[in-house]
Short mmCIF file of C-alpha atoms and ligand atoms in Angstrom, two decimals:
data_model
loop_
_atom_site.label_atom_id
_atom_site.label_comp_id
_atom_site.label_asym_id
_atom_site.label_seq_id
_atom_site.Cartn_x
_atom_site.Cartn_y
_atom_site.Cartn_z
CA UNK A 1 -0.06 -0.08 -0.02
CA UNK A 2 2.12 2.88 -1.14
CA UNK A 3 0.95 6.44 -1.72
CA UNK A 4 4.17 8.28 -2.68
CA UNK A 5 2.32 11.40 -3.74
CA UNK A 6 0.99 12.33 -0.38
CA UNK A 7 3.17 14.58 1.79
CA UNK A 8 4.55 12.97 5.02
CA UNK A 9 2.08 14.69 7.55
CA UNK A 10 -0.96 13.65 5.46
CA UNK A 11 0.51 10.14 5.29
CA UNK A 12 0.86 9.92 9.15
CA UNK A 13 -2.78 10.89 9.54
CA UNK A 14 -4.27 8.34 6.88
CA UNK A 15 -1.87 5.51 6.78
CA UNK A 16 -3.33 2.14 7.72
CA UNK A 17 -6.79 3.56 8.61
CA UNK A 18 -9.87 1.86 7.39
CA UNK A 19 -12.96 3.48 9.05
CA UNK A 20 -15.28 1.67 6.67
CA UNK A 21 -14.30 -1.66 7.91
CA UNK A 22 -15.17 -0.75 11.56
CA UNK A 23 -18.70 0.98 11.32
CA UNK A 24 -17.09 4.26 10.75
CA UNK A 25 -14.89 4.59 13.63
CA UNK A 26 -11.85 6.78 12.99
CA UNK A 27 -9.34 4.50 14.74
CA UNK A 28 -8.90 0.79 14.08
CA UNK A 29 -10.03 -0.76 17.31
CA UNK A 30 -7.97 -2.99 19.66
CA UNK A 31 -8.78 -6.46 18.53
CA UNK A 32 -7.66 -9.14 20.89
CA UNK A 33 -7.76 -12.62 19.84
CA UNK A 34 -6.22 -16.09 20.01
CA UNK A 35 -8.94 -18.40 18.67
CA UNK A 36 -10.64 -17.19 15.29
CA UNK A 37 -13.80 -19.27 14.51
CA UNK A 38 -14.84 -20.38 11.02
CA UNK A 39 -18.38 -21.16 9.71
CA UNK A 40 -17.43 -24.46 8.44
CA UNK A 41 -14.33 -26.78 8.09
CA UNK A 42 -14.00 -25.82 4.38
CA UNK A 43 -13.49 -22.12 5.30
CA UNK A 44 -11.06 -23.27 7.99
CA UNK A 45 -9.11 -25.19 5.47
CA UNK A 46 -9.07 -22.38 2.89
CA UNK A 47 -7.83 -20.06 5.66
CA UNK A 48 -4.69 -22.12 6.18
CA UNK A 49 -3.57 -21.09 2.66
CA UNK A 50 -4.18 -17.41 3.06
CA UNK A 51 -1.44 -14.83 3.39
CA UNK A 52 -0.11 -12.51 6.10
CA UNK A 53 -2.41 -9.77 6.95
CA UNK A 54 -5.65 -11.72 7.23
CA UNK A 55 -7.07 -12.78 10.47
CA UNK A 56 -6.51 -16.45 10.96
CA UNK A 57 -5.13 -17.02 14.57
CA UNK A 58 -3.99 -14.48 17.20
CA UNK A 59 -0.33 -15.43 16.82
CA UNK A 60 -0.36 -14.00 13.27
CA UNK A 61 -1.87 -10.74 14.45
CA UNK A 62 -5.21 -9.14 14.17
CA UNK A 63 -6.59 -6.11 12.38
CA UNK A 64 -4.98 -3.85 14.99
CA UNK A 65 -1.45 -5.14 14.05
CA UNK A 66 -2.35 -5.27 10.32
CA UNK A 67 -3.05 -1.66 10.51
CA UNK A 68 0.18 -0.77 12.07
CA UNK A 69 2.10 -2.94 9.52
CA UNK A 70 0.54 -1.08 6.58
CA UNK A 71 1.07 2.37 8.17
CA UNK A 72 4.88 1.74 8.82
CA UNK A 73 5.30 0.13 5.51
CA UNK A 74 3.65 3.17 3.78
CA UNK A 75 5.55 5.72 5.94
CA UNK A 76 9.04 4.16 5.00
CA UNK A 77 8.00 3.50 1.40
CA UNK A 78 8.26 -0.27 1.40
CA UNK A 79 6.55 -3.48 0.60
CA UNK A 80 5.78 -4.42 4.23
CA UNK A 81 6.74 -4.50 7.82
CA UNK A 82 7.40 -6.87 10.76
CA UNK A 83 6.28 -6.24 14.32
CA UNK A 84 8.31 -7.31 17.44
CA UNK A 85 7.69 -6.95 21.07
CA UNK A 86 10.51 -4.47 21.54
CA UNK A 87 13.11 -2.56 19.39
CA UNK A 88 15.88 -5.03 20.59
CA UNK A 89 13.68 -8.01 19.51
CA UNK A 90 13.42 -6.38 15.98
CA UNK A 91 17.34 -5.96 15.81
CA UNK A 92 17.84 -9.51 17.06
CA UNK A 93 14.96 -10.93 14.72
CA UNK A 94 16.28 -9.30 11.52
CA UNK A 95 19.89 -10.27 12.16
CA UNK A 96 19.01 -13.94 12.80
CA UNK A 97 16.85 -14.04 9.81
CA UNK A 98 19.43 -12.79 7.43
CA UNK A 99 22.54 -14.63 8.91
CA UNK A 100 23.65 -18.20 9.04
CA UNK A 101 26.75 -19.96 10.63
CA UNK A 102 29.82 -18.99 8.59
CA UNK A 103 28.53 -15.72 7.51
CA UNK A 104 30.36 -12.49 8.20
CA UNK A 105 28.51 -9.26 9.71
CA UNK A 106 29.83 -5.68 9.55
CA UNK A 107 28.44 -3.42 12.35
CA UNK A 108 28.93 0.27 13.14
CA UNK A 109 31.00 0.92 16.21
CA UNK A 110 28.33 3.39 17.28
CA UNK A 111 25.63 0.69 17.36
CA UNK A 112 23.05 0.81 20.33
CA UNK A 113 24.76 -1.10 23.20
CA UNK A 114 22.36 -3.97 23.75
CA UNK A 115 22.69 -4.65 19.99
CA UNK A 116 26.51 -4.65 20.25
CA UNK A 117 26.06 -7.19 23.04
CA UNK A 118 23.79 -9.34 20.98
CA UNK A 119 26.31 -9.52 18.11
CA UNK A 120 29.18 -10.13 20.44
CA UNK A 121 27.54 -13.12 22.29
CA UNK A 122 24.52 -14.71 20.69
CA UNK A 123 25.82 -14.22 17.06
CA UNK A 124 29.35 -15.22 17.74
CA UNK A 125 28.18 -18.25 19.60
CA UNK A 126 26.19 -19.09 16.39
CA UNK A 127 29.35 -19.03 14.30
CA UNK A 128 28.82 -15.61 12.71
CA UNK A 129 31.98 -13.52 12.33
CA UNK A 130 31.32 -9.88 13.54
CA UNK A 131 33.49 -6.89 12.58
CA UNK A 132 32.77 -3.48 13.90
CA UNK A 133 33.57 -0.49 11.68
CA UNK A 134 34.16 3.25 12.25
CA UNK A 135 30.86 4.87 11.66
CA UNK A 136 32.62 7.65 9.59
CA UNK A 137 34.02 4.92 7.20
CA UNK A 138 31.74 5.74 4.09
CA UNK A 139 32.94 4.02 0.82
CA UNK A 140 36.08 2.59 2.46
CA UNK A 141 33.60 -0.10 3.90
CA UNK A 142 34.47 -1.83 0.71
CA UNK A 143 37.78 -2.87 2.12
CA UNK A 144 36.46 -4.68 5.11
CA UNK A 145 33.89 -6.73 2.78
CA UNK A 146 34.69 -10.39 2.51
CA UNK A 147 33.11 -13.00 0.27
CA UNK A 148 31.08 -14.25 3.42
CA UNK A 149 29.81 -10.79 4.22
CA UNK A 150 26.04 -11.00 4.18
CA UNK A 151 24.86 -8.08 6.22
CA UNK A 152 26.02 -4.41 7.01
CA UNK A 153 24.48 -3.03 9.95
CA UNK A 154 24.28 0.82 10.40
CA UNK A 155 22.77 2.99 12.85
CA UNK A 156 22.39 6.75 11.82
CA UNK A 157 23.04 8.74 13.74
CA UNK A 158 24.96 6.49 16.26
CA UNK A 159 23.94 5.96 19.70
CA UNK A 160 25.49 8.37 22.23
CA UNK A 161 27.76 9.92 19.82
CA UNK A 162 25.46 10.88 17.08
CA UNK A 163 27.59 10.37 13.98
CA UNK A 164 25.59 10.33 10.86
CA UNK A 165 26.64 7.60 8.38
CA UNK A 166 26.98 7.91 4.68
CA UNK A 167 24.44 5.42 3.77
CA UNK A 168 24.58 6.07 -0.07
CA UNK A 169 28.27 5.64 -0.08
CA UNK A 170 28.16 2.29 1.92
CA UNK A 171 25.34 1.17 -0.26
CA UNK A 172 27.41 1.96 -3.38
CA UNK A 173 30.47 0.05 -1.99
CA UNK A 174 28.46 -3.12 -0.96
CA UNK A 175 26.31 -3.56 -4.09
CA UNK A 176 26.59 -7.29 -4.33
CA UNK A 177 23.23 -9.01 -4.16
CA UNK A 178 24.52 -11.12 -1.27
CA UNK A 179 24.73 -8.16 1.05
CA UNK A 180 21.81 -6.81 2.93
CA UNK A 181 22.05 -3.18 4.47
CA UNK A 182 20.20 -2.74 7.60
CA UNK A 183 19.67 0.80 9.19
CA UNK A 184 18.41 1.44 12.60
CA UNK A 185 16.34 4.54 12.06
CA UNK A 186 15.00 5.05 15.57
CA UNK A 187 16.45 8.56 16.10
CA UNK A 188 15.11 10.28 12.95
CA UNK A 189 11.94 7.94 12.36
CA UNK A 190 10.72 7.75 8.71
CA UNK A 191 9.40 11.25 9.23
CA UNK A 192 12.83 12.74 9.00
CA UNK A 193 14.99 10.01 7.21
CA UNK A 194 14.09 7.23 4.71
CA UNK A 195 17.16 4.96 4.45
CA UNK A 196 15.39 2.67 1.83
CA UNK A 197 15.42 5.59 -0.61
CA UNK A 198 19.21 5.93 0.00
CA UNK A 199 20.05 2.27 -0.91
CA UNK A 200 19.41 0.38 2.43
CA UNK A 201 17.33 -2.84 2.36
CA UNK A 202 15.76 -3.03 5.87
CA UNK A 203 15.19 -0.33 8.35
CA UNK A 204 14.55 -0.92 12.23
CA UNK A 205 12.40 1.33 14.49
CA UNK A 206 12.26 1.07 18.22
CA UNK A 207 8.92 2.21 18.09
CA UNK A 208 9.00 2.39 21.89
CA UNK A 209 10.79 5.79 21.34
CA UNK A 210 9.06 8.37 19.03
CA UNK A 211 6.40 6.44 17.36
CA UNK A 212 4.57 5.49 20.47
CA UNK A 213 5.95 8.64 21.83
CA UNK A 214 4.41 8.61 25.39
CA UNK A 215 6.80 6.38 27.16
CA UNK A 216 4.08 3.62 27.83
CA UNK A 217 4.57 0.81 25.36
CA UNK A 218 7.48 -1.44 24.05
CA UNK A 219 7.44 -2.15 20.42
CA UNK A 220 9.84 -2.86 17.48
CA UNK A 221 9.32 -2.70 13.72
CA UNK A 222 11.34 -3.83 10.80
CA UNK A 223 10.36 -2.44 7.28
CA UNK A 224 11.72 -4.10 4.06
CA UNK A 225 11.19 -4.83 0.51
CA UNK A 226 10.92 -8.32 -1.12
CA UNK A 227 12.83 -10.50 -1.06
CA UNK A 228 14.28 -9.54 2.34
CA UNK A 229 10.74 -8.98 3.73
CA UNK A 230 9.59 -12.62 3.20
CA UNK A 231 12.76 -13.91 4.89
CA UNK A 232 12.38 -11.52 7.98
CA UNK A 233 8.72 -12.20 8.29
CA UNK A 234 9.03 -16.01 7.92
CA UNK A 235 11.65 -16.02 10.63
CA UNK A 236 9.50 -14.05 13.00
CA UNK A 237 6.49 -16.04 12.40
CA UNK A 238 8.35 -19.23 12.77
CA UNK A 239 9.64 -18.17 16.16
CA UNK A 240 6.27 -17.16 17.48
CA UNK A 241 7.22 -13.44 17.53
CA UNK A 242 4.28 -10.96 17.69
CA UNK A 243 3.20 -7.70 19.06
CA UNK A 244 0.32 -7.30 21.32
CA UNK A 245 -2.96 -5.33 20.07
CA UNK A 246 -2.72 -2.83 22.82
CA UNK A 247 0.82 -1.89 22.00
CA UNK A 248 -0.05 -1.67 18.22
CA UNK A 249 -2.97 0.55 19.16
CA UNK A 250 -0.64 2.94 21.19
CA UNK A 251 1.89 3.02 18.35
CA UNK A 252 -1.08 3.73 15.70
CA UNK A 253 -2.20 6.57 18.08
CA UNK A 254 1.37 7.94 18.50
CA UNK A 255 1.84 7.84 14.55
CA UNK A 256 -0.90 10.41 13.97
CA UNK A 257 0.76 13.14 15.86
CA UNK A 258 4.49 12.04 15.23
CA UNK A 259 5.09 14.98 12.71
CA UNK A 260 3.67 17.71 15.05
CA UNK A 261 5.62 16.40 18.01
CA UNK A 262 8.94 15.84 16.13
CA UNK A 263 8.91 19.41 14.80
CA UNK A 264 8.56 20.71 18.28
CA UNK A 265 11.09 18.26 19.74
CA UNK A 266 13.42 19.69 17.08
CA UNK A 267 12.82 23.33 17.59
CA UNK A 268 13.37 23.07 21.40
CA UNK A 269 16.30 20.75 20.99
CA UNK A 270 18.06 23.18 18.76
CA UNK A 271 17.51 26.11 21.07
CA UNK A 272 18.90 24.11 24.12
CA UNK A 273 21.73 22.59 22.04
CA UNK A 274 22.89 26.00 20.70
CA UNK A 275 22.72 27.54 24.35
CA UNK A 276 24.70 24.60 25.94
CA UNK A 277 27.29 24.72 23.32
CA UNK A 278 28.16 28.31 24.54
CA UNK A 279 28.40 27.39 28.32
CA UNK A 280 31.66 27.31 29.85
CA UNK A 281 31.12 24.10 31.62
CA UNK A 282 30.40 22.35 28.29
CA UNK A 283 33.14 21.05 25.88
CA UNK A 284 30.92 20.18 22.83
CA UNK A 285 27.45 19.42 21.96
CA UNK A 286 27.00 16.24 19.75
CA UNK A 287 24.04 16.97 17.49
CA UNK A 288 24.15 16.81 13.81
CA UNK A 289 21.65 19.77 13.38
CA UNK A 290 24.48 22.18 14.75
CA UNK A 291 26.74 23.89 12.07
CA UNK A 292 29.67 22.96 14.08
CA UNK A 293 28.95 19.32 14.22
CA UNK A 294 31.21 16.80 12.28
CA UNK A 295 28.19 15.22 10.83
CA UNK A 296 26.36 18.49 9.74
CA UNK A 297 26.96 18.07 5.91
CA UNK A 298 25.70 14.46 5.79
CA UNK A 299 22.84 15.17 7.97
CA UNK A 300 21.71 18.11 5.68
CA UNK A 301 22.01 16.14 2.53
CA UNK A 302 20.16 13.00 3.84
CA UNK A 303 17.84 14.02 6.71
CA UNK A 304 14.91 16.44 6.59
CA UNK A 305 14.97 17.07 10.27
CA UNK A 306 16.59 16.49 13.71
CA UNK A 307 14.83 15.06 16.71
CA UNK A 308 15.25 15.70 20.57
CA UNK A 309 18.13 13.56 21.50
CA UNK A 310 21.64 14.67 21.60
CA UNK A 311 24.97 14.34 23.37
CA UNK A 312 26.85 16.79 25.63
CA UNK A 313 30.57 16.51 26.45
CA UNK A 314 31.39 18.51 29.42
CA UNK A 315 34.78 19.97 30.18
CA UNK A 316 36.96 17.92 32.48
CA UNK A 317 34.69 17.48 35.45
CA UNK A 318 34.71 15.28 38.46
CA UNK A 319 32.47 12.20 38.54
CA UNK A 320 30.73 13.55 41.85
CA UNK A 321 30.13 17.02 40.38
CA UNK A 322 28.42 15.31 37.33
CA UNK A 323 26.28 13.36 39.56
CA UNK A 324 25.31 16.49 41.71
CA UNK A 325 24.57 18.42 38.48
CA UNK A 326 22.03 15.68 37.44
CA UNK A 327 20.37 15.31 40.77
CA UNK A 328 20.07 19.07 40.85
CA UNK A 329 17.79 19.23 37.74
CA UNK A 330 14.04 19.59 38.46
CA UNK A 331 12.57 19.10 34.97
CA UNK A 332 14.90 16.14 33.65
CA UNK A 333 13.97 12.68 34.54
CA UNK A 334 16.57 10.17 35.23
CA UNK A 335 15.80 6.81 33.39
CA UNK A 336 16.29 4.66 30.30
CA UNK A 337 14.69 5.15 26.93
CA UNK A 338 13.63 8.27 25.25
CA UNK A 339 11.18 9.72 22.65
CA UNK A 340 8.51 10.37 25.01
CA UNK A 341 6.93 13.87 25.66
CA UNK A 342 9.10 14.41 28.59
CA UNK A 343 12.72 15.32 29.08
CA UNK A 344 15.38 13.05 30.29
CA UNK A 345 19.11 12.96 31.03
CA UNK A 346 21.61 10.19 31.75
CA UNK A 347 25.37 10.01 31.92
CA UNK A 348 26.56 7.74 29.01
CA UNK A 349 29.74 5.78 28.53
CA UNK A 350 30.08 4.70 24.79
CA UNK A 351 31.83 1.54 24.16
CA UNK A 352 34.05 1.90 20.97
CA UNK A 353 36.39 -0.88 19.67
CA UNK A 354 36.75 0.16 16.14
CA UNK A 355 37.00 4.04 16.31
CA UNK A 356 39.31 6.48 18.42
CA UNK A 357 37.33 8.54 21.00
CA UNK A 358 39.06 10.76 23.18
CA UNK A 359 36.75 12.60 25.41
CA UNK A 360 38.03 15.43 27.39
CA UNK A 361 35.32 15.26 30.02
CA UNK A 362 32.15 13.26 30.88
CA UNK A 363 29.40 12.48 28.53
CA UNK A 364 25.74 13.13 28.99
CA UNK A 365 22.76 12.22 26.80
CA UNK A 366 19.72 14.50 26.79
CA UNK A 367 16.37 14.10 25.50
CA UNK A 368 14.43 17.29 25.07
CA UNK A 369 10.65 16.80 25.55
CA UNK A 370 7.62 19.07 24.79
CA UNK A 371 8.00 21.36 27.84
CA UNK A 372 8.68 24.98 27.27
CA UNK A 373 12.31 25.26 26.24
CA UNK A 374 12.75 28.49 28.39
CA UNK A 375 11.97 26.46 31.46
CA UNK A 376 14.32 23.62 30.41
CA UNK A 377 17.17 26.06 29.76
CA UNK A 378 16.70 27.82 33.05
CA UNK A 379 16.83 24.30 34.77
CA UNK A 380 19.91 23.31 32.86
CA UNK A 381 21.69 26.63 33.26
CA UNK A 382 21.16 26.82 36.99
CA UNK A 383 22.82 23.27 37.35
CA UNK A 384 25.71 23.94 34.80
CA UNK A 385 26.48 27.32 36.64
CA UNK A 386 26.90 25.39 39.89
CA UNK A 387 29.15 22.86 37.94
CA UNK A 388 31.14 25.53 36.54
CA UNK A 389 31.75 26.96 40.09
CA UNK A 390 32.62 23.44 41.33
CA UNK A 391 35.26 23.16 38.37
CA UNK A 392 36.76 26.39 39.23
CA UNK A 393 37.12 25.42 42.91
CA UNK A 394 38.72 22.15 42.00
CA UNK A 395 41.05 23.99 39.56
CA UNK A 396 42.10 26.45 42.50
CA UNK A 397 42.77 23.54 44.79
CA UNK A 398 44.82 21.73 42.12
CA UNK A 399 46.87 24.91 41.62
CA UNK A 400 47.43 25.37 45.28
CA UNK A 401 48.70 21.86 45.56
CA UNK A 402 50.99 22.13 42.62
CA UNK A 403 52.46 25.57 43.27
C1 PLP B 501 16.03 2.00 22.60
C2 PLP B 501 16.66 1.66 21.21
C3 PLP B 501 16.60 0.37 20.79
C4 PLP B 501 15.85 -0.72 21.49
O1 PLP B 501 14.54 -0.47 21.61
P1 PLP B 501 13.81 -1.21 22.82
O2 PLP B 501 12.32 -1.04 22.50
O3 PLP B 501 14.09 -0.49 24.13
O4 PLP B 501 14.14 -2.65 22.93
C5 PLP B 501 17.21 0.09 19.57
N1 PLP B 501 17.79 1.01 18.81
C6 PLP B 501 17.91 2.32 19.22
C7 PLP B 501 18.75 3.32 18.54
C8 PLP B 501 17.54 2.63 20.52
O5 PLP B 501 17.58 3.88 21.07
#
């Protein structure tokens, strides 16, 4: 179900909805089912030959999940989608579906931490050779490709450090039909970035984040064209993977306001990122939408917007001062995940094995929610001024000691 002529906001409003099928109600209802009854045995036998997207048995989904599948495929411009109970389950399910023992996998060094862990443990244990690559690699990825390479796994921008990857260059350098290019597109969502249009074959969404958008459900989505779609879908169905109808309904509800929310996340995040970049307690802000960011050119070329998540590198600061800063904030929640309506902050410790990172000071990850950015800035500046004063005191102590 593709409607490439519609603009993105219009797509978000209409994708996957079929009011006429439900007595006119605007939203596809939550359809909960295990058993589905048939009028006679002939109808039951015929149903067994039917395709995905028809109501047969709860494990294969109901109208609620079918609506979300249609909507996500349409938004990413693809043949279809597969749903999973979490974003991590989508990553694991896609990689397991595409890789066999003896295969070689290339993974960005800036990959989401639990995905790195999955590659390093579960995949290696299953005889898959894993090589991590520098997220800035571009067309040089060709040098790492082997005859056994089957998947190139990208995440753009990367987790915690936010490097945008040159997907068109990577796709051009890995043009073999044996290689599938997978992109985790959680940060931008299809609203701001469509990797399938840039040469990728499969995209992954932790819908838990911006699609659901309200911090109240876990859900993952893989979107793909044939022939990859069938392989990924068969693996998920064969392993009994499904997403619950309530989660699908929450994702559909979130999707309708995704554009409006993301525009506001972007506007507020830009204001805050720019202001933080000027603060003496801050060394650098890691956000592709800033002109000073190393990824600015690629981001401008391939993305139509930036969302509310970015990194902050502080100047050299003690661990205790960073903890006191975080605890001093009144409007930033401390907790995992992001993409909801609320602002969050966490210290971050990227693991990198294939790229040099030399941080001058501690790293933070901020999610800018839908609060008024003036209030958020006031909160952050109060804390950062305190941090700056603590840094100066530490400097003076240090100077006295070493005089
Ligand atoms: C959170 C996240 C995931 C995992 O999603 P869950 O729904 O929490 O399992 C995957 N990729 C990225 C980039 C994420 O930020």
